[in-house]
Amino acid sequence: MQLILALTAVVGLAWLAVLALLGWFQVQVDPLYWGPAPVPLALLVGGLLAGLLVALLARIAARVGARRRRRHVEHLLDEAIDEVAYQHVRRPITTVLDRHDRTRELLAVAAS
């Protein structure tokens, strides 16, 4: 979309350049008008303004999508971290603590 708008602006600029060149050679050419503005100027300004508007809207849409994606990835990362922490930290510690509890129980039985 932006490429089409940029091409529209380039066509308007080229048309204005041709009109200026013909004016420099003193060839009278009346440009087409669209409302109060000449068509080449309308193409140039319209293409530039519409391109800026599309860029702004695309930036907003990209920001919204990036935030949504970030939340999803953070959730996946949190789950992965929890799983790794369980597998490599909590489970081994729990196993050792369970053995200590069992040893303490056996020692209490042996002492009595």
Coordinates of N, CA and C in Angstrom, one line a residue:
M1 N 0.8 -1.2 0.0 CA 0.0 0.0 0.0 C 0.9 1.3 0.0
Q2 N 1.9 1.2 0.9 CA 2.7 2.4 0.9 C 3.5 2.6 -0.4
L3 N 3.9 1.5 -1.0 CA 4.6 1.6 -2.3 C 3.7 2.3 -3.3
I4 N 2.5 1.9 -3.4 CA 1.5 2.6 -4.3 C 1.4 4.1 -4.0
L5 N 1.3 4.4 -2.7 CA 1.2 5.8 -2.4 C 2.5 6.6 -2.7
A6 N 3.7 5.9 -2.5 CA 5.0 6.5 -2.9 C 5.0 6.7 -4.4
L7 N 4.6 5.7 -5.1 CA 4.6 5.9 -6.6 C 3.7 7.0 -7.0
T8 N 2.5 7.2 -6.3 CA 1.6 8.3 -6.6 C 2.3 9.6 -6.4
A9 N 3.0 9.7 -5.3 CA 3.8 11.0 -5.0 C 4.9 11.2 -6.0
V10 N 5.6 10.2 -6.5 CA 6.6 10.3 -7.5 C 6.0 10.7 -8.8
V11 N 4.9 10.1 -9.2 CA 4.2 10.6 -10.4 C 3.8 12.0 -10.3
G12 N 3.3 12.4 -9.2 CA 2.9 13.9 -9.0 C 4.1 14.8 -9.1
L13 N 5.2 14.4 -8.5 CA 6.4 15.2 -8.6 C 7.0 15.2 -10.0
A14 N 7.0 14.1 -10.7 CA 7.5 14.0 -12.0 C 6.6 14.9 -12.9
W15 N 5.3 14.9 -12.7 CA 4.4 15.7 -13.5 C 4.7 17.2 -13.3
L16 N 4.8 17.5 -12.0 CA 5.2 18.9 -11.7 C 6.5 19.3 -12.3
A17 N 7.5 18.4 -12.3 CA 8.8 18.7 -12.9 C 8.6 18.9 -14.4
V18 N 7.8 18.1 -15.1 CA 7.6 18.3 -16.5 C 6.9 19.6 -16.8
L19 N 5.9 19.9 -16.0 CA 5.2 21.2 -16.2 C 6.2 22.4 -15.9
A20 N 7.1 22.3 -14.9 CA 8.1 23.3 -14.7 C 9.1 23.4 -15.9
L21 N 9.5 22.3 -16.4 CA 10.4 22.3 -17.5 C 9.8 22.9 -18.8
L22 N 8.5 22.5 -19.0 CA 7.8 23.1 -20.1 C 7.6 24.6 -19.9
G23 N 7.4 25.1 -18.7 CA 7.3 26.5 -18.4 C 8.6 27.2 -18.6
W24 N 9.7 26.5 -18.3 CA 11.0 27.1 -18.5 C 11.3 27.3 -20.0
F25 N 10.8 26.3 -20.8 CA 10.9 26.4 -22.3 C 9.8 27.3 -22.9
Q26 N 9.0 27.9 -22.0 CA 8.0 28.8 -22.4 C 6.9 28.2 -23.3
V27 N 6.6 26.9 -23.0 CA 5.5 26.2 -23.6 C 4.3 26.3 -22.7
Q28 N 3.3 26.9 -23.2 CA 2.1 27.0 -22.3 C 1.3 25.7 -22.3
V29 N 1.2 25.2 -21.1 CA 0.4 23.9 -20.8 C -0.3 24.2 -19.5
D30 N -1.6 24.1 -19.6 CA -2.4 24.3 -18.4 C -2.6 22.9 -17.8
P31 N -2.3 22.8 -16.5 CA -2.4 21.5 -15.8 C -3.9 21.2 -15.6
L32 N -4.2 19.9 -15.4 CA -5.6 19.5 -15.0 C -5.8 19.9 -13.6
Y33 N -7.0 20.3 -13.3 CA -7.3 20.7 -11.9 C -8.3 19.7 -11.3
W34 N -8.1 19.4 -10.1 CA -9.1 18.6 -9.3 C -9.5 19.5 -8.1
G35 N -10.7 20.1 -8.3 CA -11.1 21.1 -7.3 C -10.2 22.3 -7.4
P36 N -9.8 22.9 -6.3 CA -8.9 24.1 -6.4 C -7.5 23.8 -6.7
A37 N -7.0 22.5 -6.6 CA -5.6 22.2 -6.8 C -5.3 21.5 -8.1
P38 N -4.1 21.8 -8.7 CA -3.7 21.0 -9.9 C -3.6 19.6 -9.5
V39 N -3.9 18.7 -10.4 CA -3.8 17.2 -10.2 C -2.4 16.8 -9.8
P40 N -1.3 17.3 -10.5 CA 0.0 16.8 -10.1 C 0.3 17.2 -8.6
L41 N -0.1 18.4 -8.2 CA 0.1 18.8 -6.8 C -0.7 17.9 -5.9
A42 N -1.9 17.6 -6.3 CA -2.8 16.8 -5.4 C -2.2 15.4 -5.3
L43 N -1.6 14.8 -6.4 CA -1.0 13.5 -6.4 C 0.2 13.5 -5.4
L44 N 1.0 14.6 -5.5 CA 2.2 14.6 -4.7 C 1.8 14.7 -3.2
V45 N 1.0 15.7 -2.9 CA 0.7 16.0 -1.5 C -0.2 14.8 -1.0
G46 N -1.1 14.4 -1.8 CA -2.0 13.3 -1.3 C -1.2 12.0 -1.1
G47 N -0.3 11.7 -2.0 CA 0.5 10.5 -1.8 C 1.4 10.5 -0.6
L48 N 2.0 11.7 -0.3 CA 2.8 11.9 0.8 C 2.0 11.8 2.1
L49 N 0.9 12.5 2.2 CA 0.1 12.5 3.4 C -0.6 11.2 3.7
A50 N -1.1 10.5 2.6 CA -1.7 9.2 2.8 C -0.6 8.2 3.2
G51 N 0.6 8.3 2.7 CA 1.7 7.4 3.0 C 2.1 7.6 4.5
L52 N 2.1 8.8 5.0 CA 2.4 9.1 6.4 C 1.2 8.5 7.3
L53 N 0.0 8.6 6.8 CA -1.1 8.1 7.6 C -1.0 6.6 7.7
V54 N -0.8 6.0 6.5 CA -0.6 4.5 6.5 C 0.5 4.0 7.4
A55 N 1.6 4.8 7.4 CA 2.8 4.4 8.3 C 2.4 4.5 9.7
L56 N 1.7 5.6 10.1 CA 1.2 5.8 11.5 C 0.3 4.6 11.9
L57 N -0.7 4.3 11.0 CA -1.6 3.2 11.4 C -0.9 1.9 11.5
A58 N 0.1 1.6 10.6 CA 0.9 0.4 10.6 C 1.7 0.3 11.9
R59 N 2.2 1.5 12.3 CA 3.0 1.5 13.5 C 2.2 1.1 14.8
I60 N 1.0 1.7 14.8 CA 0.0 1.4 15.9 C -0.3 -0.1 15.9
A61 N -0.7 -0.6 14.7 CA -1.0 -2.0 14.6 C 0.1 -2.9 15.0
A62 N 1.3 -2.6 14.6 CA 2.5 -3.4 15.0 C 2.8 -3.3 16.5
R63 N 2.6 -2.2 17.1 CA 2.8 -2.0 18.5 C 1.8 -2.9 19.3
V64 N 0.5 -2.9 18.9 CA -0.5 -3.7 19.5 C -0.2 -5.2 19.4
G65 N 0.2 -5.6 18.2 CA 0.6 -7.0 17.9 C 1.8 -7.4 18.7
A66 N 2.8 -6.5 18.8 CA 4.0 -6.8 19.5 C 3.7 -7.0 21.0
R67 N 2.8 -6.2 21.6 CA 2.5 -6.3 23.0 C 1.8 -7.6 23.3
R68 N 0.9 -8.0 22.4 CA 0.2 -9.3 22.5 C 1.1 -10.4 22.4
R69 N 2.0 -10.4 21.5 CA 3.0 -11.4 21.3 C 4.0 -11.5 22.5
R70 N 4.4 -10.3 23.1 CA 5.2 -10.3 24.2 C 4.6 -11.0 25.4
R71 N 3.3 -10.7 25.6 CA 2.6 -11.3 26.8 C 2.6 -12.9 26.6
H72 N 2.3 -13.3 25.4 CA 2.3 -14.7 25.1 C 3.6 -15.4 25.3
V73 N 4.7 -14.8 24.8 CA 6.0 -15.3 25.0 C 6.4 -15.3 26.4
E74 N 6.1 -14.2 27.2 CA 6.4 -14.2 28.6 C 5.7 -15.3 29.3
H75 N 4.5 -15.6 29.0 CA 3.8 -16.7 29.6 C 4.5 -18.0 29.3
L76 N 4.8 -18.2 28.1 CA 5.5 -19.5 27.7 C 6.9 -19.6 28.4
L77 N 7.6 -18.5 28.5 CA 8.9 -18.5 29.2 C 8.7 -18.7 30.7
D78 N 7.7 -18.1 31.3 CA 7.5 -18.4 32.7 C 7.2 -19.9 33.0
E79 N 6.4 -20.5 32.1 CA 6.1 -21.9 32.3 C 7.3 -22.7 32.1
A80 N 8.2 -22.4 31.1 CA 9.4 -23.2 30.9 C 10.4 -23.0 32.1
I81 N 10.4 -21.8 32.6 CA 11.3 -21.6 33.8 C 10.8 -22.4 35.0
D82 N 9.5 -22.4 35.2 CA 9.0 -23.2 36.3 C 9.3 -24.6 36.1
E83 N 9.1 -25.2 34.9 CA 9.4 -26.6 34.7 C 10.9 -26.9 34.9
V84 N 11.8 -26.1 34.4 CA 13.2 -26.3 34.6 C 13.5 -26.2 36.1
A85 N 13.0 -25.2 36.8 CA 13.3 -25.0 38.2 C 12.8 -26.2 39.0
Y86 N 11.6 -26.8 38.6 CA 11.1 -28.0 39.3 C 12.0 -29.2 39.1
Q87 N 12.4 -29.4 37.8 CA 13.2 -30.5 37.4 C 14.6 -30.5 38.0
H88 N 15.2 -29.3 38.1 CA 16.6 -29.3 38.4 C 16.9 -28.7 39.8
V89 N 15.9 -28.1 40.5 CA 16.1 -27.5 41.8 C 15.1 -28.1 42.8
R90 N 13.8 -27.9 42.6 CA 12.9 -28.3 43.7 C 12.8 -29.8 43.8
R91 N 12.7 -30.5 42.8 CA 12.6 -32.0 42.9 C 13.8 -32.6 43.6
P92 N 15.0 -32.3 43.2 CA 16.2 -32.8 43.9 C 16.2 -32.5 45.4
I93 N 15.9 -31.2 45.7 CA 15.8 -30.8 47.1 C 14.8 -31.5 47.8
T94 N 13.6 -31.7 47.2 CA 12.5 -32.4 47.9 C 12.9 -33.9 48.1
T95 N 13.6 -34.5 47.2 CA 14.1 -35.9 47.3 C 15.1 -36.0 48.5
V96 N 16.0 -35.0 48.6 CA 17.0 -35.0 49.7 C 16.2 -34.8 51.0
L97 N 15.3 -33.9 51.1 CA 14.6 -33.6 52.3 C 13.7 -34.8 52.7
D98 N 13.1 -35.5 51.7 CA 12.4 -36.7 52.1 C 13.3 -37.8 52.7
R99 N 14.5 -37.9 52.1 CA 15.4 -38.9 52.6 C 15.9 -38.5 54.1
H100 N 16.0 -37.2 54.3 CA 16.4 -36.8 55.6 C 15.3 -37.1 56.6
D101 N 14.0 -36.8 56.2 CA 12.9 -37.1 57.1 C 12.8 -38.6 57.4
R102 N 13.0 -39.4 56.4 CA 13.0 -40.9 56.5 C 14.1 -41.4 57.5
T103 N 15.3 -40.8 57.3 CA 16.4 -41.1 58.1 C 16.1 -40.7 59.6
R104 N 15.6 -39.5 59.8 CA 15.2 -39.1 61.1 C 14.2 -40.0 61.8
E105 N 13.2 -40.4 61.0 CA 12.2 -41.4 61.5 C 12.9 -42.7 61.9
L106 N 13.8 -43.2 61.1 CA 14.5 -44.5 61.4 C 15.4 -44.3 62.6
L107 N 16.0 -43.2 62.7 CA 16.9 -42.9 63.9 C 16.0 -42.8 65.1
A108 N 14.9 -42.2 65.0 CA 14.0 -42.1 66.2 C 13.5 -43.5 66.6
V109 N 13.2 -44.4 65.6 CA 12.8 -45.7 66.0 C 13.9 -46.5 66.6
A110 N 15.1 -46.3 66.0 CA 16.3 -47.0 66.5 C 16.7 -46.6 67.9
A111 N 16.4 -45.3 68.2 CA 16.8 -44.8 69.5 C 15.8 -45.2 70.6
S112 N 14.6 -45.6 70.2 CA 13.6 -46.0 71.2 C 13.6 -47.4 71.6

